[in-house]
XYZ file of C-alpha atoms in Angstrom:
678
model
C 80.571 84.591 86.610
C 81.740 81.047 87.243
C 85.477 80.558 87.776
C 85.864 78.604 84.506
C 84.274 81.401 82.485
C 86.331 84.026 84.361
C 89.477 82.096 83.477
C 88.518 82.005 79.778
C 87.933 85.745 79.665
C 91.167 86.402 81.564
C 93.111 84.279 79.089
C 91.702 86.237 76.153
C 92.867 89.518 77.666
C 96.274 88.256 78.738
C 95.515 88.203 82.478
C 97.225 85.297 84.258
C 95.107 83.090 86.530
C 98.217 81.441 88.025
C 101.968 81.901 87.898
C 105.224 80.147 88.787
C 107.038 81.754 91.713
C 110.772 82.084 92.280
C 110.917 78.614 93.854
C 109.270 77.044 90.808
C 105.931 76.508 92.539
C 102.617 77.190 90.814
C 100.612 79.890 92.636
C 96.901 80.494 91.885
C 95.653 84.078 91.498
C 92.577 85.066 93.485
C 89.401 85.790 91.473
C 89.075 89.282 92.998
C 92.486 90.222 91.599
C 91.547 88.880 88.158
C 88.279 90.840 88.152
C 90.041 94.047 89.206
C 92.597 93.766 86.401
C 89.906 93.025 83.821
C 87.913 96.076 84.919
C 91.061 98.204 84.593
C 91.253 96.975 80.990
C 87.693 98.134 80.419
C 86.174 94.664 80.598
C 83.162 93.830 82.737
C 84.052 90.323 83.944
C 80.437 89.635 84.898
C 79.077 90.367 81.410
C 78.230 87.431 79.149
C 79.695 89.559 76.316
C 83.098 89.907 77.978
C 84.858 87.817 75.327
C 87.146 89.653 72.903
C 85.456 90.775 69.713
C 87.873 90.028 66.887
C 87.953 92.352 63.877
C 89.491 91.704 60.488
C 92.754 93.259 61.679
C 94.453 93.079 65.071
C 95.185 96.354 66.920
C 98.623 96.400 65.253
C 100.349 94.225 62.689
C 104.024 93.459 63.302
C 106.216 91.940 60.591
C 109.903 91.104 60.832
C 112.047 92.493 58.022
C 112.197 90.178 55.027
C 109.657 87.759 56.494
C 106.280 86.978 54.993
C 103.382 88.463 56.961
C 101.517 85.763 58.890
C 98.249 87.707 58.784
C 95.579 85.731 56.925
C 93.117 87.878 54.943
C 90.004 86.795 53.033
C 90.546 86.072 49.328
C 88.130 88.883 48.541
C 90.154 91.466 50.463
C 92.503 93.973 48.804
C 95.431 95.339 50.828
C 97.914 98.159 50.460
C 100.559 99.647 52.741
C 100.909 103.391 53.139
C 104.438 104.201 54.287
C 105.505 107.110 56.447
C 106.381 109.179 53.349
C 103.001 108.533 51.726
C 104.128 105.864 49.272
C 101.782 102.970 48.525
C 103.369 99.517 48.507
C 102.071 95.940 48.360
C 101.735 94.016 51.586
C 104.646 91.631 51.039
C 108.101 90.756 52.495
C 109.839 93.618 50.649
C 108.526 96.363 52.929
C 111.055 98.816 54.398
C 111.729 99.045 58.121
C 109.519 101.503 59.940
C 106.010 102.383 61.039
C 103.383 102.246 58.307
C 99.616 101.829 57.910
C 98.003 98.691 56.522
C 94.767 99.378 54.650
C 92.494 96.454 53.830
C 89.268 96.770 51.861
C 86.708 93.978 51.841
C 83.097 94.160 50.662
C 83.437 97.927 50.320
C 84.533 98.385 53.934
C 88.010 99.740 54.689
C 89.935 98.465 57.707
C 93.124 100.212 58.907
C 95.784 99.146 61.398
C 99.294 100.311 62.277
C 101.921 98.171 60.568
C 105.413 97.859 62.027
C 108.199 96.351 59.937
C 110.952 95.622 62.438
C 114.459 94.119 62.420
C 114.632 90.385 62.934
C 117.820 90.984 64.933
C 120.073 93.923 65.786
C 123.833 93.818 65.267
C 125.264 97.038 66.742
C 128.647 97.998 65.381
C 130.296 98.187 68.802
C 129.604 94.490 69.440
C 130.561 93.475 65.900
C 133.912 95.221 66.175
C 134.912 94.105 69.706
C 135.087 90.639 71.261
C 134.287 92.161 74.638
C 133.268 95.517 76.080
C 133.668 96.740 79.634
C 132.697 99.863 81.491
C 131.824 101.516 84.775
C 128.306 101.610 86.174
C 127.340 104.651 88.240
C 124.417 106.418 89.822
C 125.953 109.601 88.529
C 123.836 111.973 90.613
C 125.957 110.616 93.505
C 129.262 111.247 91.688
C 130.079 114.865 92.444
C 132.967 117.209 91.734
C 134.238 120.373 93.373
C 132.470 122.390 90.682
C 129.069 120.678 90.723
C 126.202 121.994 92.823
C 125.931 119.247 95.435
C 124.812 116.441 93.091
C 126.448 114.937 90.033
C 125.665 116.628 86.724
C 126.256 116.061 83.023
C 129.707 117.666 83.100
C 130.674 115.265 85.908
C 129.372 112.380 83.800
C 131.362 113.528 80.781
C 134.556 113.765 82.835
C 133.978 110.372 84.472
C 133.472 108.778 81.054
C 136.485 110.524 79.529
C 138.754 109.493 82.425
C 137.638 105.858 82.446
C 138.110 105.678 78.672
C 141.538 107.315 78.481
C 143.125 105.969 81.670
C 141.416 102.580 82.032
C 140.343 101.643 78.516
C 136.617 101.535 79.291
C 134.178 101.135 76.410
C 131.051 102.501 78.076
C 129.598 104.194 81.133
C 126.218 102.858 82.265
C 124.246 105.402 84.288
C 120.926 105.772 86.077
C 117.895 107.138 84.224
C 117.975 110.884 83.550
C 114.184 111.084 83.227
C 112.242 114.224 84.100
C 111.469 115.173 87.693
C 108.934 117.533 89.269
C 109.177 121.195 88.177
C 109.132 122.392 91.815
C 110.261 120.759 95.080
C 109.726 118.305 96.580
C 111.635 116.261 94.013
C 111.153 112.491 93.990
C 114.549 110.979 94.898
C 114.197 107.837 92.792
C 115.381 108.151 89.195
C 113.183 105.120 88.544
C 109.968 106.962 89.456
C 109.968 109.958 87.095
C 107.141 112.205 85.978
C 108.165 111.532 82.369
C 110.440 109.165 80.487
C 109.960 111.241 77.341
C 112.074 114.136 78.647
C 114.968 114.662 81.064
C 115.575 116.235 84.471
C 117.064 119.756 84.624
C 118.717 118.709 87.891
C 121.529 117.314 85.717
C 122.338 120.626 84.024
C 125.770 122.157 84.719
C 124.751 125.803 85.002
C 128.158 127.223 84.059
C 128.185 125.188 80.823
C 125.128 127.007 79.474
C 126.732 129.370 76.906
C 124.636 132.315 78.073
C 126.426 132.121 81.433
C 129.425 133.786 79.752
C 127.181 136.732 78.796
C 126.119 137.501 82.353
C 127.096 140.818 83.861
C 129.625 140.469 86.708
C 126.980 141.149 89.350
C 124.674 138.516 87.846
C 127.483 135.977 87.707
C 128.329 136.607 91.336
C 124.668 136.129 92.210
C 124.680 132.730 90.520
C 127.841 131.711 92.342
C 126.330 132.720 95.677
C 123.627 130.151 94.986
C 126.228 127.478 94.238
C 128.689 127.947 97.119
C 126.735 126.359 99.992
C 125.799 123.426 97.756
C 129.428 122.893 96.774
C 130.475 122.963 100.407
C 127.860 120.335 101.284
C 128.949 118.350 98.243
C 132.384 117.852 99.785
C 130.888 116.015 102.752
C 129.328 112.587 103.153
C 125.948 114.118 104.035
C 122.873 112.796 102.255
C 122.059 114.384 98.909
C 119.475 117.165 99.027
C 117.828 117.376 95.609
C 115.297 119.960 96.775
C 118.005 122.440 97.779
C 119.926 121.771 94.568
C 116.904 122.289 92.346
C 115.785 125.471 94.119
C 119.209 127.002 93.515
C 119.635 125.727 89.976
C 116.173 126.782 88.948
C 116.795 130.316 90.196
C 120.063 130.447 88.250
C 118.509 128.971 85.118
C 115.676 131.498 85.189
C 118.344 134.204 85.076
C 120.084 132.543 82.126
C 116.793 132.074 80.285
C 116.341 135.849 80.155
C 119.789 136.501 78.648
C 119.587 137.362 74.913
C 120.923 134.535 72.767
C 123.360 134.986 69.894
C 121.736 134.509 66.454
C 123.237 131.060 66.004
C 122.052 129.954 69.401
C 118.556 131.249 68.747
C 118.451 129.379 65.441
C 119.557 126.190 67.194
C 116.828 126.592 69.808
C 114.146 127.161 67.182
C 115.279 124.089 65.233
C 115.064 121.975 68.386
C 111.600 123.279 69.265
C 110.367 122.586 65.754
C 111.717 119.052 65.855
C 110.068 118.325 69.207
C 106.793 119.934 68.176
C 103.582 119.407 70.073
C 104.984 116.726 72.394
C 107.343 119.202 74.027
C 104.597 121.828 74.236
C 102.408 119.335 76.108
C 105.201 118.376 78.488
C 106.061 122.019 79.145
C 102.361 122.793 79.653
C 102.094 120.008 82.237
C 105.168 121.456 83.965
C 103.693 124.959 84.026
C 100.338 123.718 85.349
C 102.066 121.529 87.941
C 103.762 124.600 89.370
C 100.356 125.867 90.482
C 98.286 122.723 90.966
C 100.878 120.138 92.052
C 102.606 117.326 90.218
C 99.684 114.859 90.310
C 97.343 115.877 87.507
C 94.590 113.669 88.952
C 94.163 116.275 91.704
C 93.895 119.200 89.253
C 90.622 120.917 88.393
C 88.590 118.595 86.187
C 88.838 120.763 83.073
C 92.649 120.547 83.127
C 92.964 116.774 83.250
C 92.551 116.262 79.499
C 95.800 117.256 77.791
C 94.045 117.816 74.479
C 91.218 120.049 75.724
C 90.643 123.649 74.659
C 90.827 124.742 78.283
C 94.333 123.327 78.580
C 95.303 125.046 75.331
C 94.025 128.356 76.660
C 95.891 127.852 79.940
C 99.094 127.117 78.011
C 98.775 130.425 76.149
C 98.072 132.276 79.369
C 101.210 130.792 80.915
C 103.308 130.896 77.757
C 106.458 132.380 79.375
C 106.519 129.444 81.806
C 105.871 126.989 78.967
C 108.742 128.531 77.001
C 111.038 128.247 80.013
C 110.398 124.517 80.348
C 110.912 124.000 76.613
C 114.201 125.908 76.871
C 115.331 123.704 79.765
C 114.909 120.607 77.608
C 116.978 122.216 74.850
C 119.788 122.913 77.306
C 119.589 119.304 78.506
C 119.674 118.047 74.936
C 122.874 120.020 74.331
C 124.577 118.779 77.493
C 123.505 115.165 76.926
C 124.985 115.424 73.443
C 128.217 116.829 74.856
C 128.525 114.010 77.395
C 128.223 111.395 74.655
C 130.606 113.274 72.366
C 133.181 113.494 75.175
C 132.874 109.775 75.902
C 133.390 108.866 72.252
C 136.265 111.322 71.843
C 137.971 109.657 74.810
C 137.983 106.395 72.867
C 134.816 104.644 73.994
C 133.321 102.344 71.401
C 129.848 102.711 72.913
C 129.893 105.777 75.157
C 127.038 106.534 77.518
C 124.489 103.780 78.113
C 121.296 105.257 79.515
C 118.954 103.328 81.770
C 115.257 103.285 80.895
C 112.963 103.020 83.913
C 110.078 100.569 83.712
C 107.445 103.264 84.249
C 106.384 106.682 85.486
C 104.397 108.337 88.250
C 100.677 107.741 87.963
C 99.880 111.465 88.030
C 102.887 112.734 86.108
C 103.445 114.270 82.702
C 103.544 111.045 80.689
C 100.369 109.770 82.333
C 98.678 113.077 81.459
C 100.033 113.196 77.906
C 99.435 109.545 76.992
C 96.024 109.253 78.667
C 94.309 105.903 78.132
C 97.518 104.314 76.869
C 98.262 103.777 80.580
C 96.164 101.871 83.138
C 95.748 104.143 86.152
C 93.947 101.566 88.336
C 96.945 99.214 88.428
C 100.480 99.463 89.792
C 103.510 97.770 88.278
C 105.645 95.773 90.693
C 107.222 92.373 91.251
C 106.028 89.178 92.934
C 107.758 87.847 96.041
C 111.280 86.582 95.344
C 114.417 85.445 97.142
C 115.488 88.949 98.183
C 112.038 90.562 98.550
C 109.738 88.042 100.197
C 106.808 90.484 100.393
C 106.823 91.436 96.729
C 107.193 94.978 95.389
C 104.743 97.717 94.394
C 106.443 100.471 92.383
C 103.351 102.671 92.151
C 103.570 103.019 88.354
C 100.729 102.481 85.874
C 101.399 99.843 83.201
C 100.812 100.356 79.506
C 97.348 99.443 78.272
C 98.348 96.600 75.895
C 95.558 97.035 73.363
C 95.553 100.836 73.315
C 99.333 100.970 72.921
C 99.079 98.621 69.944
C 96.290 100.738 68.406
C 98.684 103.694 68.599
C 101.277 101.685 66.689
C 103.460 101.643 69.844
C 104.117 105.318 69.161
C 104.404 106.465 72.803
C 106.877 103.666 73.547
C 108.919 104.540 70.453
C 109.063 108.212 71.470
C 110.492 107.260 74.855
C 113.067 104.935 73.295
C 114.159 107.536 70.763
C 114.682 110.040 73.574
C 116.818 107.576 75.539
C 118.950 106.774 72.490
C 119.223 110.254 70.998
C 122.600 110.904 72.653
C 123.698 107.429 73.714
C 125.508 104.366 72.478
C 123.180 102.012 74.252
C 120.212 101.577 76.521
C 119.588 99.349 79.507
C 115.970 98.237 79.739
C 115.087 98.030 83.415
C 112.871 94.983 84.031
C 112.976 93.983 80.357
C 110.400 91.248 81.064
C 107.879 94.088 81.127
C 107.769 93.937 77.341
C 106.323 90.439 77.669
C 104.333 90.616 80.891
C 104.103 92.852 83.940
C 103.227 92.056 87.536
C 100.212 94.286 88.108
C 98.901 95.065 91.575
C 95.363 96.419 91.988
C 95.462 99.872 93.544
C 95.140 99.483 97.323
C 96.144 95.805 97.406
C 99.366 94.393 98.853
C 102.234 93.688 96.436
C 101.823 89.909 96.641
C 98.157 90.164 95.606
C 98.832 90.919 91.949
C 98.975 88.944 88.745
C 100.727 89.084 85.394
C 99.353 91.064 82.457
C 100.696 89.887 79.119
C 101.739 92.094 76.176
C 102.250 91.410 72.480
C 106.001 90.951 72.752
C 106.472 91.056 68.984
C 105.203 94.623 69.004
C 107.110 95.689 72.112
C 110.427 94.056 71.223
C 110.026 95.034 67.585
C 109.604 98.677 68.563
C 112.715 98.460 70.742
C 114.719 96.964 67.880
C 113.503 99.619 65.454
C 114.786 102.355 67.745
C 118.075 100.579 68.485
C 118.704 99.830 64.812
C 118.213 103.471 63.914
C 120.728 104.537 66.574
C 123.147 101.586 66.024
C 122.877 101.084 69.765
C 123.627 98.258 72.169
C 120.598 97.040 74.122
C 120.900 95.365 77.520
C 117.845 93.864 79.128
C 117.669 93.548 82.925
C 116.189 90.045 83.020
C 116.683 89.189 86.678
C 114.110 87.669 88.975
C 111.240 85.473 87.838
C 111.659 85.120 84.066
C 110.108 82.594 81.729
C 113.021 80.737 80.050
C 111.714 81.347 76.541
C 111.845 85.116 77.159
C 115.625 85.048 77.542
C 115.910 82.891 74.432
C 113.725 85.245 72.414
C 115.713 88.327 73.434
C 119.027 86.604 72.700
C 117.779 85.598 69.254
C 116.869 89.231 68.585
C 120.284 90.609 69.635
C 119.282 91.949 73.065
C 121.840 91.145 75.767
C 120.667 89.862 79.124
C 122.019 90.657 82.593
C 123.889 88.080 84.654
C 124.724 88.966 88.257
C 127.451 87.020 90.038
C 125.549 86.389 93.282
C 122.634 84.865 91.345
C 124.716 82.569 89.137
C 124.533 79.131 90.717
C 123.549 75.620 89.710
C 120.559 73.573 90.823
C 122.384 72.626 94.024
C 123.097 76.246 94.928
C 126.793 76.001 94.076
C 128.448 78.937 92.246
C 128.462 78.461 88.517
C 131.841 77.915 86.863
C 132.820 80.937 84.750
C 132.803 78.908 81.542
C 129.150 78.001 82.106
C 127.888 81.568 81.921
C 125.977 82.731 78.878
C 127.867 84.936 76.433
C 125.058 87.257 75.365
C 124.899 89.283 78.538
C 126.181 92.164 80.611
C 127.979 90.424 83.476
C 128.134 92.300 86.793
C 128.721 91.658 90.465
C 125.682 93.654 91.564
C 122.947 96.071 90.493
C 121.591 99.323 91.915
C 119.106 97.264 93.959
C 121.760 95.065 95.574
C 124.318 95.782 98.287
C 127.921 96.651 97.381
C 130.449 93.837 97.729
C 131.660 95.097 101.118
C 128.171 94.846 102.560
C 127.609 91.392 101.064
C 130.851 90.092 102.572
C 130.057 91.370 106.074
C 126.311 90.523 105.914
C 125.543 94.155 106.803
C 122.704 94.017 104.288
C 120.998 91.323 106.379
C 121.144 93.445 109.519
C 119.771 96.410 107.549
C 116.791 94.450 106.226
C 116.185 93.066 109.708
C 116.043 96.602 111.163
C 113.647 97.606 108.411
C 111.354 94.629 108.990
C 111.898 93.185 105.515
C 112.867 89.635 106.447
C 110.362 86.854 106.102
C 112.220 84.563 108.506
C 114.502 84.820 111.578
C 117.541 87.024 111.086
C 119.838 84.208 112.224
C 118.670 82.021 109.348
C 119.044 84.853 106.849
C 122.556 85.695 108.074
C 123.652 82.064 108.036
C 122.496 81.672 104.451
C 124.220 84.919 103.404
C 127.490 83.860 105.046
C 127.278 80.422 103.458
C 126.837 82.009 100.026
C 129.927 84.171 100.526
C 131.935 81.149 101.691
C 130.961 79.127 98.618
C 132.134 81.940 96.375
C 135.335 82.380 98.376
C 136.206 78.714 97.926
C 135.594 78.886 94.175
C 137.705 82.027 93.782
C 140.535 80.323 95.685
C 140.161 77.184 93.564
C 140.407 79.261 90.377
C 143.552 80.968 91.634
C 141.867 84.372 91.748
C 142.010 84.847 95.533
C 144.676 83.921 98.050
C 143.455 81.261 100.468
C 144.555 83.334 103.451
C 142.407 86.369 102.587
C 139.680 87.210 105.101
C 136.843 88.616 102.932
C 135.485 90.800 105.743
C 138.886 92.266 106.601
C 140.078 92.691 102.988
C 137.027 93.340 100.769
C 139.184 95.053 98.107
C 140.939 91.746 97.406
C 137.584 90.050 96.924
C 136.353 92.871 94.671
C 139.400 92.354 92.452
C 138.881 88.583 92.476
C 135.204 88.632 91.529
C 135.893 90.983 88.643
C 138.731 88.744 87.479
C 136.150 85.957 87.644
C 133.805 87.962 85.415
C 136.603 88.370 82.905
C 136.917 84.572 82.794
C 133.300 84.237 81.647
C 132.332 84.488 77.962
C 130.133 87.537 78.660
C 130.179 90.098 75.844
C 129.974 93.023 78.274
C 131.414 93.470 81.773
C 129.978 96.111 84.091
C 131.932 97.330 87.113
C 130.061 99.268 89.803
C 131.904 102.455 90.729
C 130.726 101.945 94.319
C 132.682 98.674 94.504
C 135.759 100.261 92.925
C 135.998 102.954 95.626
C 134.917 100.700 98.504
C 131.433 102.099 99.198
C 129.433 99.893 101.603
C 126.006 101.530 101.604
C 123.196 100.567 99.243
C 121.828 103.178 96.881
C 118.379 101.644 97.178
C 116.756 99.175 99.543
C 113.791 97.571 97.719
C 110.623 97.401 99.743
C 111.181 100.776 101.428
C 110.362 104.408 100.708
C 111.137 106.762 103.592
C 112.435 104.076 105.965
C 115.829 104.192 104.228
C 117.480 107.151 102.400
C 117.054 105.571 98.984
C 118.805 107.309 96.081
C 120.336 109.932 98.414
C 123.649 108.244 99.193
C 126.692 110.177 97.883
C 129.688 108.260 96.577
C 132.032 107.580 99.498
C 135.033 105.382 100.218
C 135.243 102.368 102.524
C 136.142 104.822 105.285
C 133.007 106.873 104.653
C 134.868 109.797 103.086
C 133.375 111.496 100.021
C 134.915 110.530 96.674
C 134.838 113.322 94.076
C 135.397 113.121 90.325
C 138.392 115.418 90.758
C 140.093 112.774 92.908
C 139.413 110.037 90.396
C 141.059 112.177 87.733
C 144.012 113.542 89.677
C 144.817 111.658 92.889
C 147.588 109.090 92.121
C 146.728 107.086 95.239
C 143.081 106.785 94.233
C 144.001 105.852 90.659
C 146.464 103.210 91.907
C 143.807 101.759 94.221
C 141.306 101.629 91.384
C 143.776 99.883 89.091
C 144.488 97.262 91.757
C 140.783 96.729 92.315
C 139.959 96.440 88.632
C 142.847 94.067 88.018
C 142.581 92.557 84.523
C 139.308 94.341 83.788
C 141.054 97.695 83.503
C 143.801 96.356 81.286
C 142.330 97.682 78.058
C 139.598 97.087 75.542
C 138.783 93.520 74.690
C 141.362 92.020 77.059
C 140.547 88.581 78.397
C 142.262 86.340 80.918
């Protein structure tokens, strides 16, 4: 196929033939990459019939509430809308919010398509009622207590949220994704590479908070505590987190608790939960049971087990029903403890409570990929093109949604995932929110910079997000960092989705730090993210030396360090000019003073939400994650420690007057109470 014809076909299927990089330069996409992406979409790029065949109806029809549908139908066609409750309504602007079916009949032929009526804009109560919200941001698996089993759990999260609300006036706690992990070790360390976003990880269960723990016989209880003791001892050190050891012990304990008879009320609650979750939970639990024998990549299973809907899989589920029941029970326990964490946060006075992070994707062979089948594109990996901090690009190893198939399903799989994230939360952070518009897709086996963008129907994706958020009255924050088309930020702001503004990236065209009054208001303003170094590392340029050792720099280390030091100096001068930092402060020698100053700076912006990284509050210097690495750096295994490298436990945050005083000094005006501004 000639290049011109290839470009026309690519355009029809939303495959970019060029893109603008982080420097603003136009970069052409190689024809081999375009052909690979088209084949993944089921299109033969060499066929003369590769053009899209248009039907009377698109794969899905999306209408904003109160707006006239822009779908043009023939005069001879008759249309009706069947709502979720079976009512039949005319296809006009008065349709209720929700997922419906549009039925069109023309010349005796009926055409059906999913119809989504979505909010034009969301207005969550927490943002209506408060001029500004602030809260802590934490990778809470790293935030341990003396009672937790070596990694942070949902009780630790509840106590962290309650403390920050009552003592500091925080409105929310933003945490890492709690998505499901492998049913047996080894457990993937990254919370952003789960086996499922539909369900949660039992690693976060506090064993002693399961009510059946109180019904254990003394010998059984002692057996459970013997499992916990070595993990607790390790949890009081600065050693790397060991999820495999934690899960082995917790799973053993939870298997004991699963066998304990439940009180009638508890049994009724379990049955109600299982009925509500229905077949979806059965499928997830079946995948978990099969993965225990065949491994966590279903693509390596026997061929007759790779189709989630097959009779063979159904028979295997029945044969392994006790294991299936165990995994369903685990999700019920998680649902209870997630609910308790949110209830504790709200009872402490938070206007929002827990804000859960939603990862951009899942493992290619995991539960969601198995359950959702052709709604995901297994031959492509989601990632990111080269940018200022990652010159080689990124390949996250996750399959993207199949745009057309997802639309044909009425965005149902996406809505299920959103509903799960918001079930016990006051908000959701959408990691890489640009993925609802387009995703950088890398052909399997290619390098990360050899990808291209695949475009989605953003009205359907964003509309589905707003439907879920409206139903939960939830705040939505979109992580819109990196290479973003300007109109994307405008569209999200118009729809009530907050963006993310990070201090180190806020500069003008000349590279000078942006004045606080020039920041956008509709955003979560932060100093850093989980993919960036803590302030202490930025100030000392330790992050440059780390990336140099890991071979991640695209230029000499001296140039990289000089640029990093110049950036810090520009910010230091601005903070001094604004009266937020004493001119005599040496940022490397006194990082706590700079941490306080940059957060005072954030409070001087018009941002609606302010996020404060717990790592910066306690003085941590190590990164949680170094993009571009897997095993070269202990990503996602760094426990929360102080500037001196000593472990920081939740108990100390709650009870140690010296730690509390240090935190108050660091937070400065941020911790002065809800809605306070400079």
